[in-house]
Coordinates of C-alpha atoms and ligand atoms in Angstrom, one line a residue:
X1 CA 27.9 23.4 -10.7
X2 CA 29.1 24.4 -14.1
X3 CA 27.6 27.6 -15.5
X4 CA 24.4 26.8 -17.4
X5 CA 24.0 23.4 -15.8
X6 CA 20.6 22.7 -14.2
X7 CA 20.4 21.7 -10.6
X8 CA 19.0 18.2 -10.4
X9 CA 15.7 16.9 -9.1
X10 CA 16.7 13.8 -7.3
X11 CA 13.5 11.8 -7.8
X12 CA 12.9 12.8 -11.4
X13 CA 16.5 11.9 -12.3
X14 CA 16.2 8.6 -10.6
X15 CA 12.9 7.7 -12.3
X16 CA 13.5 9.1 -15.7
X17 CA 17.3 9.1 -16.0
X18 CA 17.8 5.4 -17.0
X19 CA 14.9 5.5 -19.5
X20 CA 16.3 8.6 -21.2
X21 CA 18.9 6.4 -22.8
X22 CA 16.1 4.4 -24.5
X23 CA 13.3 6.8 -25.1
X24 CA 11.6 4.5 -27.6
X25 CA 11.5 1.5 -25.2
X26 CA 8.1 0.7 -23.8
X27 CA 8.0 1.4 -20.0
X28 CA 4.4 0.4 -19.5
X29 CA 2.6 -2.1 -21.6
X30 CA -1.1 -1.9 -20.7
X31 CA -4.0 -3.5 -22.5
X32 CA -5.4 -0.1 -23.6
X33 CA -2.1 1.4 -24.7
X34 CA 1.6 1.2 -24.3
X35 CA 3.8 4.1 -23.1
X36 CA 7.4 4.6 -24.0
X37 CA 10.0 6.2 -21.7
X38 CA 10.1 9.2 -24.0
X39 CA 6.3 9.6 -23.8
X40 CA 6.4 9.3 -20.0
X41 CA 9.1 12.0 -19.8
X42 CA 7.2 14.3 -22.1
X43 CA 3.8 13.7 -20.5
X44 CA 5.1 14.3 -17.0
X45 CA 6.6 17.6 -18.2
X46 CA 3.3 18.6 -19.8
X47 CA 1.4 17.7 -16.7
X48 CA 3.8 19.7 -14.5
X49 CA 2.9 22.7 -16.6
X50 CA -0.8 21.9 -16.2
X51 CA -0.5 21.5 -12.4
X52 CA 1.3 24.8 -12.2
X53 CA -1.5 26.4 -14.2
X54 CA -3.9 25.0 -11.6
X55 CA -2.0 26.8 -8.9
X56 CA 0.2 23.9 -7.7
X57 CA 3.6 25.0 -6.4
X58 CA 6.5 23.8 -4.4
X59 CA 5.4 22.0 -1.2
X60 CA 1.7 21.9 -2.2
X61 CA -0.4 18.7 -1.9
X62 CA -2.0 17.1 -4.9
X63 CA -4.6 14.5 -3.9
X64 CA -5.0 11.8 -6.5
X65 CA -8.0 9.3 -6.4
X66 CA -8.0 7.9 -9.9
X67 CA -8.4 4.5 -11.4
X68 CA -5.1 2.8 -12.2
X69 CA -3.7 4.1 -15.5
X70 CA -0.2 4.6 -16.9
X71 CA -0.8 8.3 -17.0
X72 CA -0.8 8.3 -13.2
X73 CA 2.9 7.6 -13.3
X74 CA 3.3 10.8 -15.3
X75 CA 1.1 12.7 -12.9
X76 CA 3.2 11.4 -10.0
X77 CA 6.4 12.5 -11.7
X78 CA 4.9 15.8 -12.6
X79 CA 4.4 16.5 -8.9
X80 CA 8.1 15.6 -8.3
X81 CA 9.1 18.0 -11.0
X82 CA 7.3 20.8 -9.2
X83 CA 8.4 19.7 -5.7
X84 CA 4.7 19.1 -4.9
X85 CA 3.5 16.3 -2.7
X86 CA 1.7 13.4 -4.3
X87 CA -1.2 12.2 -2.1
X88 CA -2.6 8.9 -3.5
X89 CA -5.9 7.7 -2.2
X90 CA -7.6 4.3 -2.5
X91 CA -10.1 4.4 -5.3
X92 CA -12.5 2.6 -3.0
X93 CA -12.7 5.4 -0.4
X94 CA -16.1 6.9 0.1
X95 CA -16.7 10.6 -0.3
X96 CA -16.7 11.0 3.5
X97 CA -13.3 9.4 3.7
X98 CA -11.9 11.5 0.9
X99 CA -13.3 14.8 2.3
X100 CA -11.6 14.1 5.6
X101 CA -8.2 13.3 4.0
X102 CA -8.3 16.2 1.6
X103 CA -8.9 18.5 4.5
X104 CA -6.1 16.9 6.5
X105 CA -3.7 17.2 3.6
X106 CA -4.7 20.8 3.0
X107 CA -4.8 19.9 -0.7
X108 CA -4.4 22.5 -3.5
X109 CA -5.9 20.3 -6.1
X110 CA -7.8 17.0 -6.1
X111 CA -7.6 14.7 -9.2
X112 CA -10.8 12.7 -9.1
X113 CA -13.5 11.9 -11.5
X114 CA -16.6 12.8 -9.4
X115 CA -17.3 16.1 -7.6
X116 CA -16.4 16.4 -4.0
X117 CA -18.2 18.3 -1.3
X118 CA -15.1 20.2 -0.3
X119 CA -13.7 23.7 -0.8
X120 CA -11.0 22.6 -3.2
X121 CA -10.4 22.6 -6.9
X122 CA -11.1 19.2 -8.6
X123 CA -10.1 17.9 -12.0
X124 CA -10.6 14.5 -13.8
X125 CA -7.9 12.6 -15.7
X126 CA -9.3 13.3 -19.1
X127 CA -9.4 17.0 -18.4
X128 CA -5.8 16.9 -17.2
X129 CA -4.7 15.1 -20.3
X130 CA -6.7 17.4 -22.5
X131 CA -5.0 20.4 -20.9
X132 CA -1.6 18.7 -21.2
X133 CA -1.9 18.2 -25.0
X134 CA -0.7 21.7 -25.9
X135 CA 1.8 22.2 -23.2
X136 CA 5.6 22.0 -23.8
X137 CA 7.2 18.6 -23.5
X138 CA 10.0 19.8 -21.3
X139 CA 9.9 21.4 -17.9
X140 CA 12.5 23.1 -15.7
X141 CA 12.4 20.8 -12.7
X142 CA 12.6 22.2 -9.2
X143 CA 16.0 21.3 -7.7
X144 CA 15.6 19.0 -4.8
X145 CA 17.6 17.1 -2.2
X146 CA 17.1 14.0 -0.1
X147 CA 14.9 15.8 2.5
X148 CA 12.6 17.3 -0.1
X149 CA 9.0 16.2 0.6
X150 CA 7.7 13.9 -2.2
X151 CA 4.5 12.2 -1.0
X152 CA 1.9 12.0 1.8
X153 CA 0.5 8.5 2.2
X154 CA -2.3 8.1 4.7
X155 CA -2.7 5.3 7.1
X156 CA -5.7 5.3 9.4
X157 CA -3.9 4.7 12.7
X158 CA -5.0 3.0 15.8
X159 CA -7.1 5.9 17.1
X160 CA -9.3 5.9 14.0
X161 CA -7.9 9.2 12.9
X162 CA -5.9 9.3 9.7
X163 CA -2.3 10.0 9.7
X164 CA -0.4 11.1 6.7
X165 CA 3.1 9.7 6.5
X166 CA 5.4 12.3 4.9
X167 CA 7.9 10.5 2.6
X168 CA 10.9 12.4 1.2
X169 CA 12.5 12.1 -2.2
X170 CA 15.5 10.6 -0.3
X171 CA 13.2 7.9 1.2
X172 CA 11.8 6.9 -2.2
X173 CA 15.1 7.0 -4.1
X174 CA 16.9 5.0 -1.4
X175 CA 14.0 2.4 -1.6
X176 CA 14.0 1.7 -5.3
X177 CA 17.8 1.9 -5.9
X178 CA 18.5 -0.4 -2.9
X179 CA 15.9 -3.0 -4.1
X180 CA 17.2 -2.8 -7.6
X181 CA 20.6 -3.8 -6.4
X182 CA 19.4 -6.4 -3.9
X183 CA 17.0 -8.1 -6.3
X184 CA 19.3 -7.5 -9.4
X185 CA 16.6 -5.6 -11.3
X186 CA 17.9 -4.4 -14.6
X187 CA 16.6 -3.0 -17.9
X188 CA 16.2 -6.6 -19.1
X189 CA 13.4 -7.2 -16.6
X190 CA 9.8 -7.3 -17.5
X191 CA 7.8 -6.7 -14.3
X192 CA 4.2 -7.8 -14.0
X193 CA 2.4 -4.9 -12.4
X194 CA -0.9 -5.9 -10.9
X195 CA -1.0 -3.9 -7.7
X196 CA -3.0 -0.7 -7.0
X197 CA -1.1 2.5 -7.5
X198 CA -2.2 4.2 -4.3
X199 CA 0.0 2.2 -1.9
X200 CA 3.7 2.0 -1.3
X201 CA 3.9 -1.5 -2.7
X202 CA 2.4 -0.8 -6.2
X203 CA 3.8 2.7 -6.7
X204 CA 7.1 3.1 -4.8
X205 CA 8.3 -0.5 -5.0
X206 CA 6.9 -2.2 -8.1
X207 CA 6.6 0.8 -10.4
X208 CA 9.6 2.8 -9.1
X209 CA 12.0 -0.2 -9.3
X210 CA 10.9 -0.8 -12.8
X211 CA 11.3 2.8 -14.0
X212 CA 14.5 3.4 -12.1
X213 CA 16.2 0.4 -13.7
X214 CA 14.9 1.1 -17.2
X215 CA 12.9 -2.1 -17.2
X216 CA 9.4 -2.5 -18.6
X217 CA 6.1 -3.3 -16.9
X218 CA 3.3 -5.6 -18.0
X219 CA 0.4 -3.6 -16.6
X220 CA -2.8 -5.2 -15.4
X221 CA -5.5 -3.1 -13.8
X222 CA -6.8 -5.8 -11.5
X223 CA -5.9 -9.3 -10.5
X224 CA -7.5 -11.6 -13.0
X225 CA -5.8 -15.0 -12.8
X226 CA -6.1 -15.7 -16.5
X227 CA -4.5 -12.4 -17.4
X228 CA -1.8 -12.7 -14.8
X229 CA -0.9 -16.2 -16.0
X230 CA -0.7 -14.9 -19.6
X231 CA 1.6 -12.0 -18.5
X232 CA 3.8 -14.3 -16.4
X233 CA 4.5 -16.4 -19.5
X234 CA 6.5 -13.6 -21.0
X235 CA 7.8 -11.7 -18.0
X236 CA 10.6 -12.0 -15.4
X237 CA 9.4 -10.6 -12.1
X238 CA 6.2 -10.3 -10.1
X239 CA 5.7 -8.3 -6.9
X240 CA 2.5 -9.4 -5.2
X241 CA 0.6 -9.8 -2.0
X242 CA 0.0 -13.3 -0.5
X243 CA -3.5 -13.4 -1.9
X244 CA -2.1 -13.2 -5.4
X245 CA -0.1 -16.4 -4.7
X246 CA -3.0 -18.3 -3.2
X247 CA -5.2 -17.4 -6.1
X248 CA -2.5 -18.5 -8.6
X249 CA -2.1 -21.7 -6.8
X250 CA -5.8 -22.4 -6.9
X251 CA -5.6 -22.5 -10.7
X252 CA -4.3 -25.7 -12.3
X253 CA -2.8 -23.7 -15.2
X254 CA 0.0 -22.6 -12.8
X255 CA 2.8 -25.0 -13.6
X256 CA 6.6 -25.0 -13.8
X257 CA 6.4 -24.5 -17.5
X258 CA 3.8 -21.7 -17.3
X259 CA 6.3 -19.5 -15.4
X260 CA 9.5 -20.8 -16.9
X261 CA 10.4 -17.2 -18.1
X262 CA 10.1 -15.8 -14.6
X263 CA 13.2 -15.3 -12.5
X264 CA 11.7 -13.8 -9.3
X265 CA 8.5 -13.9 -7.4
X266 CA 8.3 -11.4 -4.5
X267 CA 5.7 -11.3 -1.8
X268 CA 5.0 -8.7 0.8
X269 CA 2.4 -6.4 2.6
X270 CA 1.0 -9.3 4.6
X271 CA 2.4 -12.6 6.0
X272 CA 2.9 -15.3 3.5
X273 CA 2.0 -18.7 5.0
X274 CA 4.8 -21.2 4.9
X275 CA 2.3 -23.6 3.3
X276 CA 1.8 -21.2 0.4
X277 CA 5.6 -20.9 0.0
X278 CA 5.9 -24.7 0.0
X279 CA 3.1 -25.3 -2.4
X280 CA 4.4 -22.6 -4.8
X281 CA 7.8 -24.2 -4.7
X282 CA 6.5 -27.7 -5.3
X283 CA 4.3 -26.5 -8.2
X284 CA 6.6 -24.2 -10.0
X285 CA 10.1 -24.9 -8.7
X286 CA 10.4 -21.2 -7.6
X287 CA 10.9 -20.1 -4.0
X288 CA 8.9 -16.9 -3.4
X289 CA 11.1 -14.2 -1.9
X290 CA 9.3 -12.7 1.0
X291 CA 10.1 -9.2 2.2
X292 CA 8.7 -6.8 4.8
X293 CA 7.8 -3.1 4.7
X294 CA 5.5 -0.4 5.8
X295 CA 4.1 2.9 4.5
X296 CA 6.2 4.8 7.0
X297 CA 9.4 3.0 6.2
X298 CA 9.3 1.7 2.7
X299 CA 11.0 -1.7 2.6
X300 CA 12.7 -2.8 5.8
X301 CA 13.9 -6.4 5.3
X302 CA 14.1 -9.0 2.6
X303 CA 15.0 -12.6 2.1
X304 CA 18.1 -13.0 -0.1
X305 CA 18.1 -13.2 -3.8
X306 CA 21.0 -15.7 -3.7
X307 CA 21.0 -18.0 -0.7
X308 CA 18.2 -19.5 1.3
X309 CA 14.8 -17.8 1.1
X310 CA 13.4 -19.0 4.4
X311 CA 9.7 -19.5 4.7
X312 CA 7.8 -17.6 7.5
X313 CA 10.7 -15.1 7.7
X314 CA 11.3 -11.8 6.0
X315 CA 15.0 -12.2 5.8
X316 CA 17.5 -9.5 6.8
X317 CA 17.6 -5.8 7.1
X318 CA 18.1 -4.0 3.8
X319 CA 21.7 -2.7 3.4
X320 CA 21.9 0.7 5.1
X321 CA 18.8 0.0 7.2
X322 CA 19.1 -0.7 10.9
X323 CA 16.6 -3.1 12.4
X324 CA 16.4 -3.7 16.2
X325 CA 14.3 -6.3 18.0
X326 CA 14.9 -5.7 21.7
X327 CA 13.5 -9.0 23.0
X328 CA 12.1 -12.3 21.7
X329 CA 9.5 -11.4 20.6
X330 CA 9.6 -7.6 20.7
X331 CA 8.4 -4.8 18.7
X332 CA 10.5 -4.3 15.6
X333 CA 12.3 -0.9 15.5
X334 CA 13.8 0.6 12.4
X335 CA 16.1 3.5 11.5
X336 CA 17.7 4.6 8.3
X337 CA 17.3 6.5 5.1
X338 CA 14.1 4.6 4.4
X339 CA 12.3 6.0 7.4
X340 CA 9.7 8.8 6.8
X341 CA 10.1 12.4 8.0
X342 CA 7.0 12.3 10.3
X343 CA 3.3 12.4 10.4
X344 CA 1.8 15.4 8.5
X345 CA 0.6 18.1 11.0
X346 CA 1.1 15.7 14.0
X347 CA 4.5 16.6 15.5
X348 CA 3.3 15.3 18.9
X349 CA 3.4 11.7 17.5
X350 CA 7.2 11.9 17.2
X351 CA 7.6 11.0 20.9
X352 CA 5.2 8.0 20.9
X353 CA 6.2 6.6 17.5
X354 CA 10.0 6.9 17.7
X355 CA 12.5 5.9 20.4
X356 CA 14.6 8.6 21.9
X357 CA 17.5 7.5 19.7
X358 CA 15.5 7.8 16.5
X359 CA 14.2 4.3 15.7
X360 CA 10.7 4.1 14.3
X361 CA 8.5 1.8 16.3
X362 CA 6.7 -0.4 13.8
X363 CA 4.1 -2.1 16.0
X364 CA 5.0 -5.5 14.5
X365 CA 6.3 -8.2 16.8
X366 CA 9.4 -9.9 15.6
X367 CA 11.9 -12.5 16.6
X368 CA 15.3 -13.0 15.0
X369 CA 16.3 -16.6 14.5
X370 CA 19.7 -18.1 15.1
X371 CA 20.8 -17.3 11.6
X372 CA 19.7 -13.7 11.7
X373 CA 16.5 -14.1 9.7
X374 CA 13.7 -11.8 11.0
X375 CA 10.3 -13.4 11.6
X376 CA 7.2 -11.3 12.0
X377 CA 5.2 -13.2 14.6
X378 CA 2.4 -10.8 15.4
X379 CA 1.4 -7.2 15.9
X380 CA 1.2 -5.0 19.0
X381 CA -0.9 -2.5 17.0
X382 CA -4.6 -3.2 16.5
X383 CA -4.8 -3.6 12.7
X384 CA -6.4 -6.2 10.4
X385 CA -4.6 -6.9 7.1
X386 CA -7.0 -8.1 4.5
X387 CA -5.6 -8.9 1.1
X388 CA -2.7 -6.6 1.8
X389 CA -5.0 -3.7 2.8
X390 CA -4.9 -2.4 6.3
X391 CA -8.1 -1.9 8.2
X392 CA -7.9 -0.2 11.6
X393 CA -10.6 -1.6 13.9
X394 CA -11.0 1.7 15.8
X395 CA -12.1 3.4 12.6
X396 CA -14.7 0.8 11.8
X397 CA -15.9 0.7 15.4
X398 CA -16.5 4.5 15.5
X399 CA -18.7 4.2 12.4
X400 CA -20.6 1.2 13.7
X401 CA -21.3 3.1 17.0
X402 CA -22.9 5.8 15.0
X403 CA -25.8 3.5 14.1
X404 CA -28.9 3.9 16.2
X405 CA -29.4 0.9 18.4
X406 CA -25.7 -0.1 18.4
X407 CA -24.5 0.4 22.0
X408 CA -20.9 -0.6 21.4
X409 CA -18.8 -2.6 19.0
X410 CA -15.5 -4.5 18.8
X411 CA -13.9 -5.1 15.4
X412 CA -11.4 -7.9 14.8
X413 CA -9.7 -9.8 12.0
X414 CA -10.6 -13.5 11.5
X415 CA -8.6 -15.9 9.3
X416 CA -9.6 -16.1 5.6
X417 CA -8.3 -18.5 3.0
X418 CA -8.3 -16.0 0.2
X419 CA -7.5 -12.6 1.9
X420 CA -5.5 -13.8 4.9
X421 CA -7.8 -12.0 7.3
X422 CA -11.2 -10.4 6.9
X423 CA -13.0 -7.9 9.1
X424 CA -15.6 -9.1 11.7
X425 CA -17.6 -7.2 14.3
X426 CA -19.2 -8.0 17.6
X427 CA -22.0 -5.7 18.5
X428 CA -23.9 -5.0 21.6
X429 CA -27.3 -3.7 20.5
X430 CA -30.4 -2.2 22.0
X431 CA -33.6 -3.7 20.7
X432 CA -33.6 -5.9 17.5
X433 CA -30.4 -6.2 15.4
X434 CA -31.1 -4.5 12.1
X435 CA -28.3 -5.8 9.9
X436 CA -29.6 -4.0 6.9
X437 CA -29.4 -0.6 8.6
X438 CA -25.9 -1.3 10.1
X439 CA -24.5 -2.5 6.7
X440 CA -26.1 0.4 4.9
X441 CA -24.5 3.0 7.2
X442 CA -21.1 1.3 7.1
X443 CA -21.1 0.9 3.3
X444 CA -22.0 4.5 2.8
X445 CA -19.3 5.7 5.1
X446 CA -16.3 3.4 4.6
X447 CA -14.6 1.7 1.7
X448 CA -15.9 -1.8 1.0
X449 CA -12.8 -3.6 2.2
X450 CA -13.4 -2.2 5.7
X451 CA -17.0 -3.4 5.9
X452 CA -17.3 -6.3 8.3
X453 CA -18.1 -9.6 6.5
X454 CA -19.4 -11.2 9.7
X455 CA -21.4 -9.9 12.6
X456 CA -22.0 -11.4 16.0
X457 CA -24.5 -9.9 18.4
X458 CA -23.3 -10.3 22.0
X459 CA -24.8 -9.3 25.4
X460 CA -21.6 -7.6 26.4
X461 CA -18.1 -7.3 25.2
X462 CA -15.5 -9.3 27.1
X463 CA -13.2 -6.9 29.1
X464 CA -10.2 -7.3 31.3
X465 CA -9.9 -5.8 34.8
X466 CA -8.8 -2.5 33.3
X467 CA -12.0 -2.3 31.3
X468 CA -10.1 -2.9 28.0
X469 CA -12.0 -5.0 25.4
X470 CA -10.3 -8.4 25.0
X471 CA -10.0 -8.7 21.3
X472 CA -8.7 -12.2 21.4
X473 CA -11.8 -13.4 23.2
X474 CA -14.0 -11.5 20.7
X475 CA -12.2 -13.2 17.8
X476 CA -12.6 -16.6 19.5
X477 CA -16.4 -16.0 19.9
X478 CA -16.7 -14.9 16.3
X479 CA -14.9 -18.0 15.2
X480 CA -17.0 -20.2 17.4
X481 CA -20.1 -18.8 15.7
X482 CA -21.2 -21.5 13.3
X483 CA -21.7 -19.8 10.0
X484 CA -23.3 -16.8 8.6
X485 CA -24.0 -13.2 9.2
X486 CA -25.6 -11.9 11.3
X487 CA -25.1 -14.2 14.2
X488 CA -26.4 -14.1 17.7
X489 CA -24.9 -15.7 20.8
X490 CA -27.0 -18.5 22.1
Ligands
MLC1 C1 -11.3 -6.2 -2.5 N1 -12.3 -6.4 -1.6 C2 -11.7 -6.7 -0.5 C3 -10.3 -6.5 -0.7 N2 -10.1 -6.2 -2.0 N3 -12.2 -7.0 0.8 C4 -11.3 -7.1 1.7 N4 -10.0 -7.0 1.6 C5 -9.4 -6.7 0.4 N5 -8.1 -6.5 0.2 C6 -13.7 -6.5 -1.8 C7 -14.2 -5.4 -2.7 O1 -14.5 -4.3 -2.1 C8 -15.5 -6.1 -3.2 O2 -16.5 -6.0 -2.3 C9 -15.0 -7.6 -3.4 O3 -14.0 -7.7 -2.4 C10 -14.5 -7.9 -4.7 O4 -13.7 -6.9 -5.2 P1 -12.6 -7.0 -6.3 O5 -12.2 -5.7 -6.8 O6 -13.0 -8.0 -7.3 O7 -11.4 -7.6 -5.5 P2 -10.1 -8.2 -6.0 O8 -9.7 -7.7 -7.4 O9 -10.3 -9.7 -6.0 O10 -9.0 -7.6 -5.0 C11 -8.4 -8.4 -4.1 C12 -6.9 -8.1 -4.1 C13 -6.8 -6.5 -3.9 C14 -6.2 -8.9 -3.1 C15 -6.3 -8.4 -5.5 O11 -7.4 -6.2 -2.6 C16 -5.4 -6.0 -3.9 O12 -4.9 -5.7 -5.0 N6 -4.7 -6.0 -2.8 C17 -3.3 -5.4 -2.7 C18 -3.3 -4.3 -1.8 C19 -2.0 -3.6 -1.7 O13 -1.4 -3.2 -2.7 N7 -1.4 -3.5 -0.5 C20 -0.1 -2.9 -0.3 C21 -0.1 -1.9 0.8 S1 1.5 -1.2 1.1 P3 -18.0 -5.7 -2.6 O14 -18.6 -5.6 -1.3 O15 -18.0 -4.5 -3.4 O16 -18.4 -6.9 -3.4 C22 2.1 -2.1 2.4 C23 3.5 -2.0 2.7 C24 4.2 -3.2 2.2 O17 1.4 -2.9 2.9 O18 4.9 -3.9 2.9 O19 4.0 -3.5 1.0
AMP2 P1 1.0 -0.5 5.6 O1 0.7 0.4 6.7 O2 -0.2 -0.6 4.7 O3 2.2 -0.1 4.9 O4 1.2 -2.0 6.1 C1 2.4 -2.3 6.8 C2 2.2 -3.5 7.6 O5 2.0 -4.6 6.7 C3 3.4 -3.8 8.4 O6 3.5 -3.1 9.6 C4 3.2 -5.3 8.7 O7 2.3 -5.5 9.8 C5 2.5 -5.8 7.4 N1 3.5 -6.5 6.6 C6 4.1 -6.1 5.5 N2 4.9 -7.0 4.9 C7 4.8 -8.1 5.7 C8 5.3 -9.4 5.7 N3 6.1 -9.9 4.8 N4 4.9 -10.3 6.7 C9 4.1 -9.9 7.7 N5 3.6 -8.6 7.7 C10 3.9 -7.8 6.8

């Protein structure tokens, strides 16, 4: 390195580098305010000084549970500048969920509006911004490499215990630069950003692709069809979950003309029905591009930008990513620069979650068709995906079983037109079923999207010869239940 030259911070250079050529260009256009690339650069530097003043240093964990706002991008980049780990949490998580995750992460600082019953410093966004106001607008970034830790993203896991996936700067940089190339994302794109910022899809795919290509985002805090349609009229790219597409289709204002400016619709996080793909094509003339990913791996496979986007498939492995499906169907395995470094504080999981030759075992069942397109046909892991959010039945069952009178429970996903799947629970109870008490306890303990929407009281749970609950039979019984909640078996 030349004398006087600063060592680079891989992630910061990737996210801010392209925008430095156009500091006055708007990178985020939100209803409340717009932010330029120059402002993002400066705010992230100021926030890095603030975080350091709060004791955050290289390798420390910063938990962020804040409502979606452009400033969160700056907070995320501030962590990267310091070499600290960004730990985003769903804003719907209850205090009990947050306390557990904060402890697991061993956080130095929690950014959250309301107090937390945990021995850790907490600060709200307004206070952070207030403290940032008189800080310098530049920062000497910590030098990093591909293996430098960047983020911890929690997934609950099949045992009901949360697992933090440790993502490196190399993982994140590989992800957005590869997708930018594959989907031809450039500074000319206008990305409709309508996903939450606490998941891989909204932060590391939609926002990072946009920033790292010098594009701009039309920023919506939540999915309101009218607002999304208005944004689509003057944008070029949408990254969404299948529920977004079914909700758009349910609105007659979605027409070929209304999305004429758009060049690409991407869907992921949950299976897109072939019927949704077909209806969208018929209505708009645009073939949704479906891709497949996971928190632990970022994006794995994608349908082609040019060439056939085949419905019900997720296309081909991304360039540089190895995908192996050792059977038909078989559990999809993946290896490459996209794959996370491991679960935080859980080295023992390496053996069960990876093959001996280093492939991550996704838990998704796949088949590869004659033309090489990967199709996700099911899951070997017990997870419900509701509106693109993962719910681990074990976690919900443990909470249901805490309620007095609940002897045991089995949680399943049942089909839902809007959300793809929703959570339902079969309960074995002692005495009368008190739905109010059960719901109150679950609501107090778990985020609302994990709360069962349907209950069925059963005399006993169906089990196989090994004593394992047969979830397929539970699901069939819930579906056979006429309507309503709670239900009881005749
Ligand atoms: C909201 N609710 C849900 C829900 N979202 N219930 C089940 N499943 C969901 N996904 C509940 C709320 O708690 C509330 O309940 C009621 O529904 C209405 O809330 P809302 O805020 O009005 O919901 P809405 O805005 O309509 O949100 C639906 C949604 C949202 C689909 C737009 O869930 C969403 O943005 N999903 C995307 C999630 C995502 O980004 N996934 C990516 C994961 S990364 P109550 O009881 O309070 O009335 C990943 C890897 C990859 O998977 O490949 O991308
Ligand atoms: P998460 O743990 O939240 O990152 O969710 C990842 C899971 O979402 C994957 O393991 C898949 O089960 C599912 N998923 C993501 N994209 C798709 C897709 N296009 N089709 C089917 N399932 C998907």
